[in-house]
Short mmCIF file of C-alpha atoms in Angstrom, two decimals:
data_model
loop_
_atom_site.label_atom_id
_atom_site.label_comp_id
_atom_site.label_asym_id
_atom_site.label_seq_id
_atom_site.Cartn_x
_atom_site.Cartn_y
_atom_site.Cartn_z
CA MET A 134 0.00 0.00 0.00
CA SER A 135 1.25 3.46 -0.92
CA ASN A 136 0.16 6.89 0.22
CA ASN A 137 -0.23 8.21 -3.31
CA LYS A 138 -3.32 10.28 -3.88
CA VAL A 139 -5.78 9.27 -6.55
CA PRO A 140 -5.04 11.15 -9.78
CA GLN A 141 -7.46 13.83 -10.89
CA ARG A 142 -8.60 14.19 -14.46
CA ARG A 143 -10.20 17.00 -16.42
CA TYR A 144 -13.99 16.70 -16.48
CA SER A 145 -15.80 19.83 -17.64
CA ASP A 146 -14.31 22.96 -19.12
CA LYS A 147 -17.33 24.34 -20.96
CA ASN A 148 -20.14 23.40 -18.57
CA THR A 149 -19.51 25.62 -15.55
CA ASN A 150 -22.24 23.85 -13.55
CA LEU A 151 -20.00 20.80 -13.19
CA PRO A 152 -16.62 20.43 -11.45
CA LYS A 153 -13.65 21.15 -13.71
CA GLN A 154 -11.91 17.98 -12.58
CA LEU A 155 -12.77 14.74 -10.77
CA PRO A 156 -10.81 12.02 -8.99
CA LEU A 157 -10.42 8.91 -11.13
CA VAL A 158 -12.22 6.97 -8.37
CA GLY A 159 -15.15 8.32 -6.35
CA LEU A 160 -16.48 7.08 -3.02
CA GLY A 161 -19.83 5.32 -3.38
CA CYS A 162 -21.48 5.83 -0.02
CA SER A 163 -24.09 3.06 0.02
CA SER A 164 -21.50 1.13 2.07
CA PHE A 165 -22.01 3.52 4.98
CA SER A 166 -25.26 1.93 6.15
CA SER A 167 -26.65 -1.56 6.65
CA PHE A 168 -27.94 -1.36 3.07
CA PHE A 169 -25.60 -4.00 1.62
CA SER A 170 -24.13 -5.22 4.89
CA SER A 171 -25.31 -7.83 7.36
CA GLU A 172 -22.37 -7.45 9.73
CA GLU A 173 -23.26 -8.00 13.35
CA GLY A 174 -24.39 -4.79 15.03
CA ASN A 175 -25.21 -2.96 11.80
CA GLY A 176 -28.65 -4.40 11.25
CA GLU A 177 -30.33 -2.26 13.89
CA LEU A 178 -28.99 0.97 12.41
CA ASN A 179 -31.73 3.10 10.92
CA ILE A 180 -32.43 6.79 10.60
CA ASP A 181 -33.88 6.86 14.13
CA THR A 182 -31.03 4.99 15.85
CA VAL A 183 -27.94 6.12 13.94
CA SER A 184 -25.49 8.13 16.07
CA ARG A 185 -21.91 9.32 15.93
CA ASP A 186 -20.80 7.03 18.75
CA HIS A 187 -22.04 3.77 17.22
CA PRO A 188 -18.95 1.55 16.57
CA ALA A 189 -19.88 1.02 12.91
CA VAL A 190 -20.48 4.75 12.38
CA ILE A 191 -17.14 5.63 13.97
CA GLY A 192 -15.43 3.30 11.51
CA TRP A 193 -17.35 4.72 8.54
CA ILE A 194 -16.45 8.28 9.50
CA GLU A 195 -12.78 7.34 9.66
CA THR A 196 -13.06 5.61 6.29
CA ILE A 197 -14.51 8.74 4.68
CA ARG A 198 -11.85 10.91 6.32
CA HIS A 199 -9.09 8.58 5.11
CA ALA A 200 -10.45 8.55 1.57
CA VAL A 201 -10.76 12.33 1.35
CA LEU A 202 -7.79 13.57 3.36
CA ASN A 203 -5.19 10.86 2.81
CA ARG A 204 -6.00 9.40 -0.59
CA GLY A 205 -7.46 12.40 -2.42
CA ILE A 206 -10.85 10.80 -3.16
CA ASN A 207 -12.77 14.06 -2.96
CA LEU A 208 -16.04 12.94 -4.58
CA LEU A 209 -18.76 11.42 -2.38
CA ASP A 210 -21.90 9.97 -3.94
CA THR A 211 -24.82 9.16 -1.65
CA ALA A 212 -28.63 8.98 -1.72
CA PRO A 213 -31.62 9.00 0.65
CA TRP A 214 -32.25 5.42 -0.52
CA TYR A 215 -28.94 4.16 0.93
CA GLY A 216 -29.86 2.98 4.39
CA HIS A 217 -33.04 5.05 4.05
CA GLY A 218 -31.26 8.15 5.31
CA VAL A 219 -28.40 6.55 7.23
CA SER A 220 -25.77 7.06 4.52
CA GLU A 221 -26.49 10.78 4.12
CA THR A 222 -26.43 11.17 7.90
CA VAL A 223 -23.07 9.40 8.24
CA VAL A 224 -21.64 11.47 5.39
CA GLY A 225 -22.80 14.56 7.28
CA TYR A 226 -21.05 13.40 10.46
CA ALA A 227 -17.83 12.90 8.49
CA LEU A 228 -18.11 16.27 6.75
CA ASP A 229 -18.42 17.97 10.14
CA THR A 230 -14.85 16.79 10.85
CA ILE A 231 -13.48 17.42 7.35
CA LEU A 232 -14.87 20.79 6.25
CA THR A 233 -14.24 24.21 7.66
CA ASN A 234 -17.11 26.43 8.79
CA ASP A 235 -18.74 28.42 6.01
CA GLU A 236 -19.11 31.94 7.32
CA GLU A 237 -21.46 32.92 4.49
CA CYS A 238 -23.87 30.04 5.14
CA ASP A 239 -24.51 30.14 8.87
CA GLN A 240 -28.23 30.15 8.20
CA VAL A 241 -27.96 26.79 6.38
CA GLN A 242 -25.23 25.17 8.44
CA HIS A 243 -26.93 23.49 11.39
CA ARG A 244 -23.82 22.18 13.13
CA LYS A 245 -20.37 23.64 13.70
CA ARG A 246 -17.57 22.03 11.73
CA THR A 247 -14.09 21.25 13.01
CA GLY A 248 -12.22 20.48 9.78
CA SER A 249 -9.94 22.57 7.59
CA LEU A 250 -10.98 21.64 4.03
CA ALA A 251 -12.97 24.21 2.06
CA ARG A 252 -16.38 23.13 0.78
CA SER A 253 -15.27 23.97 -2.77
CA ASP A 254 -12.55 21.30 -2.52
CA LEU A 255 -15.12 18.52 -2.08
CA ILE A 256 -17.72 17.19 -4.52
CA ILE A 257 -20.90 15.98 -2.83
CA ASN A 258 -23.59 14.33 -4.94
CA THR A 259 -26.94 12.88 -3.86
CA LYS A 260 -30.23 11.82 -5.41
CA VAL A 261 -34.04 12.08 -5.31
CA GLY A 262 -36.91 9.75 -6.16
CA ARG A 263 -36.18 6.55 -4.23
CA TYR A 264 -36.53 6.46 -0.46
CA GLU A 265 -38.08 3.79 1.78
CA ALA A 266 -37.92 0.00 2.12
CA ASP A 267 -41.73 -0.24 2.15
CA PRO A 268 -42.70 -0.93 -1.51
CA LEU A 269 -45.62 1.49 -1.17
CA LYS A 270 -43.26 4.29 -0.10
CA GLN A 271 -40.15 3.31 -2.03
CA PHE A 272 -40.62 5.69 -4.95
CA ASP A 273 -42.01 9.21 -4.96
CA PHE A 274 -41.33 11.50 -7.90
CA SER A 275 -43.77 14.24 -6.96
CA TYR A 276 -42.77 17.90 -6.96
CA GLU A 277 -43.41 18.40 -3.24
CA THR A 278 -41.53 15.31 -2.09
CA THR A 279 -38.57 16.14 -4.35
CA ILE A 280 -38.25 19.63 -2.84
CA LYS A 281 -38.55 18.28 0.71
CA SER A 282 -36.04 15.53 0.02
CA VAL A 283 -33.38 17.99 -1.11
CA GLN A 284 -33.97 20.16 1.95
CA ARG A 285 -33.60 17.07 4.15
CA SER A 286 -30.42 15.98 2.37
CA LEU A 287 -28.84 19.41 2.87
CA GLU A 288 -29.73 19.28 6.56
CA ARG A 289 -28.40 15.74 7.07
CA MET A 290 -25.11 16.57 5.37
CA ASN A 291 -24.91 20.04 6.94
CA CYS A 292 -24.27 21.62 3.54
CA SER A 293 -25.50 24.75 1.80
CA TYR A 294 -25.49 23.12 -1.64
CA ILE A 295 -25.11 19.82 -3.49
CA ASP A 296 -22.75 19.59 -6.44
CA VAL A 297 -24.83 17.25 -8.61
CA LEU A 298 -28.43 16.42 -7.71
CA GLN A 299 -29.47 13.24 -9.50
CA LEU A 300 -32.78 11.68 -10.49
CA HIS A 301 -32.57 8.20 -8.96
CA ASP A 302 -33.79 5.14 -10.91
CA PRO A 303 -36.27 6.96 -13.15
CA GLU A 304 -37.09 3.68 -14.91
CA PHE A 305 -39.62 3.17 -12.10
CA ALA A 306 -41.51 6.38 -12.89
CA PRO A 307 -43.92 7.27 -15.69
CA ILE A 308 -42.08 9.74 -17.91
CA PRO A 309 -45.04 12.20 -17.94
CA ILE A 310 -44.71 12.46 -14.12
CA LEU A 311 -40.99 13.17 -14.46
CA LEU A 312 -41.64 15.91 -17.02
CA LYS A 313 -44.53 17.46 -15.09
CA GLU A 314 -43.29 17.19 -11.50
CA THR A 315 -39.82 15.82 -10.82
CA ILE A 316 -37.71 17.68 -13.36
CA PRO A 317 -39.43 21.04 -12.66
CA ALA A 318 -38.65 20.45 -8.97
CA LEU A 319 -35.00 19.72 -9.80
CA LEU A 320 -34.79 22.88 -11.87
CA GLU A 321 -36.31 24.83 -8.98
CA CYS A 322 -33.68 23.42 -6.61
CA LYS A 323 -31.03 24.60 -9.04
CA ARG A 324 -32.65 28.03 -9.25
CA ARG A 325 -32.63 28.31 -5.44
CA GLY A 326 -28.90 27.47 -5.33
CA TRP A 327 -29.39 24.14 -3.57
CA THR A 328 -27.52 22.35 -6.34
CA ARG A 329 -24.96 23.36 -8.93
CA ALA A 330 -25.85 20.74 -11.55
CA LEU A 331 -28.47 18.12 -12.37
CA GLY A 332 -27.98 14.50 -13.32
CA LEU A 333 -29.79 11.20 -13.57
CA THR A 334 -28.84 7.63 -12.84
CA GLY A 335 -30.43 4.27 -13.54
CA TYR A 336 -29.72 0.86 -15.03
CA PRO A 337 -31.51 0.79 -18.42
CA LEU A 338 -29.63 3.01 -20.86
CA ASP A 339 -32.59 3.29 -23.22
CA VAL A 340 -34.71 4.81 -20.44
CA GLN A 341 -32.05 7.40 -19.63
CA ASN A 342 -31.80 8.21 -23.33
CA GLU A 343 -35.56 8.69 -23.66
CA ILE A 344 -35.74 10.94 -20.61
CA LEU A 345 -32.81 13.07 -21.76
CA VAL A 346 -34.30 13.53 -25.23
CA LYS A 347 -37.77 14.43 -23.92
CA ALA A 348 -36.37 16.70 -21.19
CA GLU A 349 -34.36 18.61 -23.77
CA LEU A 350 -37.46 19.12 -25.90
CA GLU A 351 -39.50 20.19 -22.86
CA PHE A 352 -37.01 22.31 -20.91
CA GLY A 353 -34.10 23.14 -23.20
CA THR A 354 -30.50 21.98 -23.58
CA ASN A 355 -29.54 22.63 -19.96
CA ALA A 356 -32.07 20.38 -18.23
CA PHE A 357 -29.42 17.77 -17.30
CA ASP A 358 -25.65 18.09 -17.05
CA GLN A 359 -24.58 14.55 -16.18
CA SER A 360 -25.48 10.88 -16.52
CA LEU A 361 -24.34 8.24 -14.04
CA VAL A 362 -24.55 4.70 -15.43
CA TYR A 363 -23.74 1.45 -13.66
CA CYS A 364 -22.76 -2.08 -14.71
CA HIS A 365 -22.45 -1.11 -18.39
CA ASN A 366 -18.71 -0.38 -18.46
CA ASN A 367 -17.08 -3.59 -17.31
CA ILE A 368 -15.54 -6.80 -18.61
CA HIS A 369 -18.83 -8.60 -19.34
CA ASP A 370 -20.94 -5.60 -20.42
CA ASN A 371 -19.50 -2.78 -22.49
CA SER A 372 -22.84 -1.75 -24.00
CA LEU A 373 -22.34 1.87 -22.96
CA PHE A 374 -19.93 2.15 -25.89
CA SER A 375 -20.91 -0.73 -28.15
CA GLU A 376 -24.67 -0.86 -28.62
CA HIS A 377 -26.17 1.22 -31.43
CA CYS A 378 -29.71 1.12 -30.16
CA PHE A 379 -30.64 4.69 -29.30
CA SER A 380 -32.30 6.77 -31.96
CA SER A 381 -32.04 10.54 -31.96
CA GLU A 382 -32.15 13.29 -34.53
CA ARG A 383 -28.44 13.94 -33.94
CA SER A 384 -27.31 10.44 -34.87
CA PRO A 385 -29.67 7.50 -35.41
CA THR A 386 -26.86 5.03 -34.76
CA ASP A 387 -25.42 6.56 -31.60
CA THR A 388 -24.39 4.53 -28.60
CA PHE A 389 -25.48 6.02 -25.30
CA ALA A 390 -21.96 7.35 -24.73
CA GLY A 391 -22.02 8.92 -28.19
CA PHE A 392 -25.41 10.47 -27.56
CA CYS A 393 -24.17 12.03 -24.31
CA LYS A 394 -21.08 13.42 -26.01
CA HIS A 395 -23.15 15.09 -28.72
CA ALA A 396 -25.62 16.43 -26.13
CA ASN A 397 -22.83 17.81 -23.88
CA ILE A 398 -23.93 15.49 -21.05
CA HIS A 399 -20.95 14.32 -19.04
CA LEU A 400 -20.57 10.66 -18.06
CA MET A 401 -19.75 8.96 -14.79
CA ALA A 402 -19.92 5.22 -14.11
CA ALA A 403 -20.44 3.02 -11.07
CA ALA A 404 -20.24 -0.63 -10.03
CA PRO A 405 -17.07 -1.77 -11.84
CA LEU A 406 -17.44 -5.09 -9.97
CA SER A 407 -20.98 -5.40 -11.35
CA MET A 408 -22.46 -5.44 -7.84
CA GLY A 409 -20.35 -8.41 -6.74
CA LEU A 410 -20.36 -10.50 -9.92
CA LEU A 411 -16.68 -9.81 -10.60
CA THR A 412 -15.36 -10.92 -7.22
CA HIS A 413 -13.89 -14.18 -5.94
CA ALA A 414 -16.69 -14.40 -3.35
CA GLY A 415 -19.38 -14.07 -6.01
CA PRO A 416 -22.58 -12.00 -6.02
CA PRO A 417 -25.05 -11.65 -3.14
CA ALA A 418 -28.21 -13.76 -3.18
CA TRP A 419 -30.39 -10.82 -4.28
CA HIS A 420 -28.35 -10.09 -7.43
CA PRO A 421 -30.71 -9.78 -10.44
CA ALA A 422 -28.29 -11.20 -13.02
CA PRO A 423 -29.45 -14.25 -15.02
CA PHE A 424 -27.94 -17.62 -14.10
CA ALA A 425 -25.85 -17.75 -17.31
CA LEU A 426 -24.10 -14.49 -16.43
CA LYS A 427 -23.46 -15.54 -12.83
CA GLU A 428 -22.00 -18.80 -14.12
CA ALA A 429 -19.79 -16.97 -16.64
CA CYS A 430 -18.49 -14.59 -13.98
CA GLY A 431 -17.73 -17.57 -11.75
CA LYS A 432 -15.67 -19.09 -14.57
CA ALA A 433 -13.88 -15.76 -15.03
CA SER A 434 -13.03 -15.68 -11.34
CA LYS A 435 -11.65 -19.22 -11.42
CA LEU A 436 -9.58 -18.41 -14.51
CA CYS A 437 -8.08 -15.41 -12.73
CA GLN A 438 -7.34 -17.46 -9.61
CA SER A 439 -5.60 -20.12 -11.67
CA GLU A 440 -3.37 -17.44 -13.17
CA GLY A 441 -2.63 -15.68 -9.87
CA VAL A 442 -4.61 -12.54 -10.78
CA ASN A 443 -7.23 -10.83 -8.62
CA VAL A 444 -10.42 -10.66 -10.67
CA SER A 445 -11.70 -7.60 -8.77
CA SER A 446 -8.49 -5.64 -9.30
CA LEU A 447 -8.53 -6.49 -12.99
CA ALA A 448 -12.20 -5.47 -13.26
CA ILE A 449 -11.52 -2.11 -11.60
CA LEU A 450 -8.51 -1.39 -13.81
CA TYR A 451 -10.56 -2.23 -16.90
CA SER A 452 -13.38 0.13 -15.88
CA LEU A 453 -11.00 2.98 -15.06
CA SER A 454 -9.30 2.78 -18.44
CA HIS A 455 -11.95 4.42 -20.63
CA SER A 456 -11.21 8.04 -21.48
CA SER A 457 -14.91 8.99 -21.79
CA ILE A 458 -15.70 8.30 -18.11
CA GLY A 459 -14.93 11.20 -15.80
CA CYS A 460 -15.04 9.24 -12.56
CA THR A 461 -15.87 5.67 -11.54
CA LEU A 462 -17.74 5.18 -8.27
CA LEU A 463 -16.79 2.29 -6.05
CA GLY A 464 -18.21 1.24 -2.70
CA MET A 465 -15.42 1.07 -0.09
CA LYS A 466 -16.57 0.10 3.38
CA ASP A 467 -13.27 0.46 5.25
CA GLU A 468 -9.81 2.00 5.00
CA GLN A 469 -8.28 -1.17 3.57
CA GLU A 470 -10.72 -1.16 0.63
CA VAL A 471 -10.01 2.55 0.11
CA ASP A 472 -6.28 1.84 -0.09
CA VAL A 473 -6.74 -1.02 -2.56
CA ALA A 474 -8.84 1.15 -4.88
CA ALA A 475 -6.56 4.18 -4.51
CA ASP A 476 -3.46 2.11 -5.27
CA LEU A 477 -5.08 0.73 -8.41
CA ALA A 478 -6.12 4.24 -9.50
CA SER A 479 -2.57 5.47 -8.87
CA ARG A 480 -1.35 3.29 -11.72
CA PHE A 481 -2.99 5.83 -14.04
CA SER A 482 -1.00 8.79 -12.67
CA THR A 483 1.11 9.05 -15.83
CA VAL A 484 -1.74 8.43 -18.30
CA ASP A 485 -2.86 11.50 -20.24
CA PHE A 486 -6.54 10.81 -20.90
CA ASN A 487 -6.81 13.97 -22.96
CA ASP A 488 -4.28 12.74 -25.52
CA GLU A 489 -4.91 9.00 -25.27
CA GLU A 490 -8.40 7.85 -26.25
CA ASN A 491 -7.72 4.22 -27.16
CA GLN A 492 -8.70 1.99 -24.24
CA ASP A 493 -6.35 -0.86 -25.18
CA SER A 494 -3.43 1.55 -25.33
CA ILE A 495 -4.28 2.81 -21.86
CA LEU A 496 -4.60 -0.76 -20.56
CA ASP A 497 -1.16 -1.56 -21.95
CA GLN A 498 0.24 1.24 -19.79
CA VAL A 499 -1.35 0.16 -16.49
CA LEU A 500 -1.58 -3.65 -16.58
CA THR A 501 1.23 -6.06 -15.77
CA PRO A 502 2.06 -8.57 -18.54
CA LYS A 503 0.26 -11.30 -16.58
CA GLU A 504 -2.86 -9.15 -16.08
CA ARG A 505 -2.87 -8.25 -19.77
CA ARG A 506 -2.67 -11.89 -20.78
CA VAL A 507 -5.53 -12.86 -18.44
CA LEU A 508 -7.70 -9.96 -19.61
CA ASN A 509 -7.22 -11.09 -23.20
CA LYS A 510 -8.43 -14.58 -22.20
CA LEU A 511 -11.48 -13.13 -20.46
CA ARG A 512 -12.37 -11.05 -23.52
CA ASP A 513 -11.75 -13.81 -26.05
CA LYS A 514 -14.89 -13.90 -28.23
CA THR A 515 -14.44 -17.57 -29.07
CA ASP A 516 -13.25 -19.32 -25.93
CA GLY A 517 -13.60 -16.70 -23.17
CA PRO A 518 -16.05 -17.21 -20.28
CA PHE A 519 -18.41 -14.58 -21.71
CA SER A 520 -18.17 -15.69 -25.34
CA GLN A 521 -21.42 -17.70 -25.31
CA LEU A 522 -23.57 -15.03 -23.69
CA LYS A 523 -26.17 -13.37 -25.88
CA GLU A 524 -28.71 -11.15 -24.13
CA ASP A 525 -27.69 -12.77 -20.82
CA TYR A 526 -24.73 -10.42 -20.39
CA ARG A 527 -27.12 -8.06 -18.56
CA TRP A 528 -30.45 -8.14 -16.74
CA ASP A 529 -33.80 -6.42 -16.56
CA GLY A 530 -33.15 -3.34 -14.43
CA LYS A 531 -36.67 -3.28 -13.06
CA GLN A 532 -36.11 -6.52 -11.15
CA GLU A 533 -34.14 -4.48 -8.64
CA ALA A 534 -37.32 -3.03 -7.16
CA ALA A 535 -38.42 -6.45 -5.98
#
């Protein structure tokens, strides 16, 4: 383990709503709750019982501090859905110890801070639209709830503004509701200064594409600034860049990445491990992937083990190597996982993404000869573990609501 800070890369020069640069790896904050964890003592944590002195919370705060202050991971991505409020609350506790007091925002800042980092040095993103575990209360895309949710997020995180406010899993909402209620509420939050930029995130790329096209027609070119995709930029699914299935007047044969580039919508990606598929331990029981994909990922893991390569490290390096992705979000539940991710990202410190657009050329610069050889085997279209997959390389995103 080194103490190198994660390299930053240029993100947005022309769109002043977005940060000019991002860390190559961002901190996905769903880990800071019992959302994906069943560790003893974490199960009872909820928005009513979470506190700074809970042992798990103390560890999470230190993890966030380590990521930001020691490893230069200055982008935090959270949501009300993560732990149903717990993640945002824990992020707020950590920010109280990281950030300095904002003299101009005393009326918004509810708690005194003890840190020394300026708010402008940190990128804090959250979401709206998905909230409670109860299926009847899980989604709410109404104007009133969206406004209240943003106010609550600002209070939990003790912030005066959010950098990118994102529409969360809009595939579960009727598009007319989004156009009539949710997006107008997001634009109002931007007008009030509660957020600098607007984004959306969800699994089905075609749904994001449809929303972006219709929002542009309804509200103009500046409705959304950013798209966050997940599980479509990894070893088994590269459809973000490869599928020509989104029609638009700009280019009828665009990929989603191509559409975003033409529309001046900046891209971020998440879940380089495909929510546990690309790990030696394998995916959790709830994972929505079809059996054929789970089986193929298991074969990929065994191939890596037989060659002495860590499948998760290789998957992360692969996802970080695309020049079109500004930042890749990764859940890191403790300091050790932060260091592993930061060390992998540090391999890209000499890569100039602005001059080098070819992914294979970038991979040649950051992979060891053994890793390169194993990656080639994984990607082999004839004999590789994913070579026989057809539509089974992905899943129906709407299964995740079950």
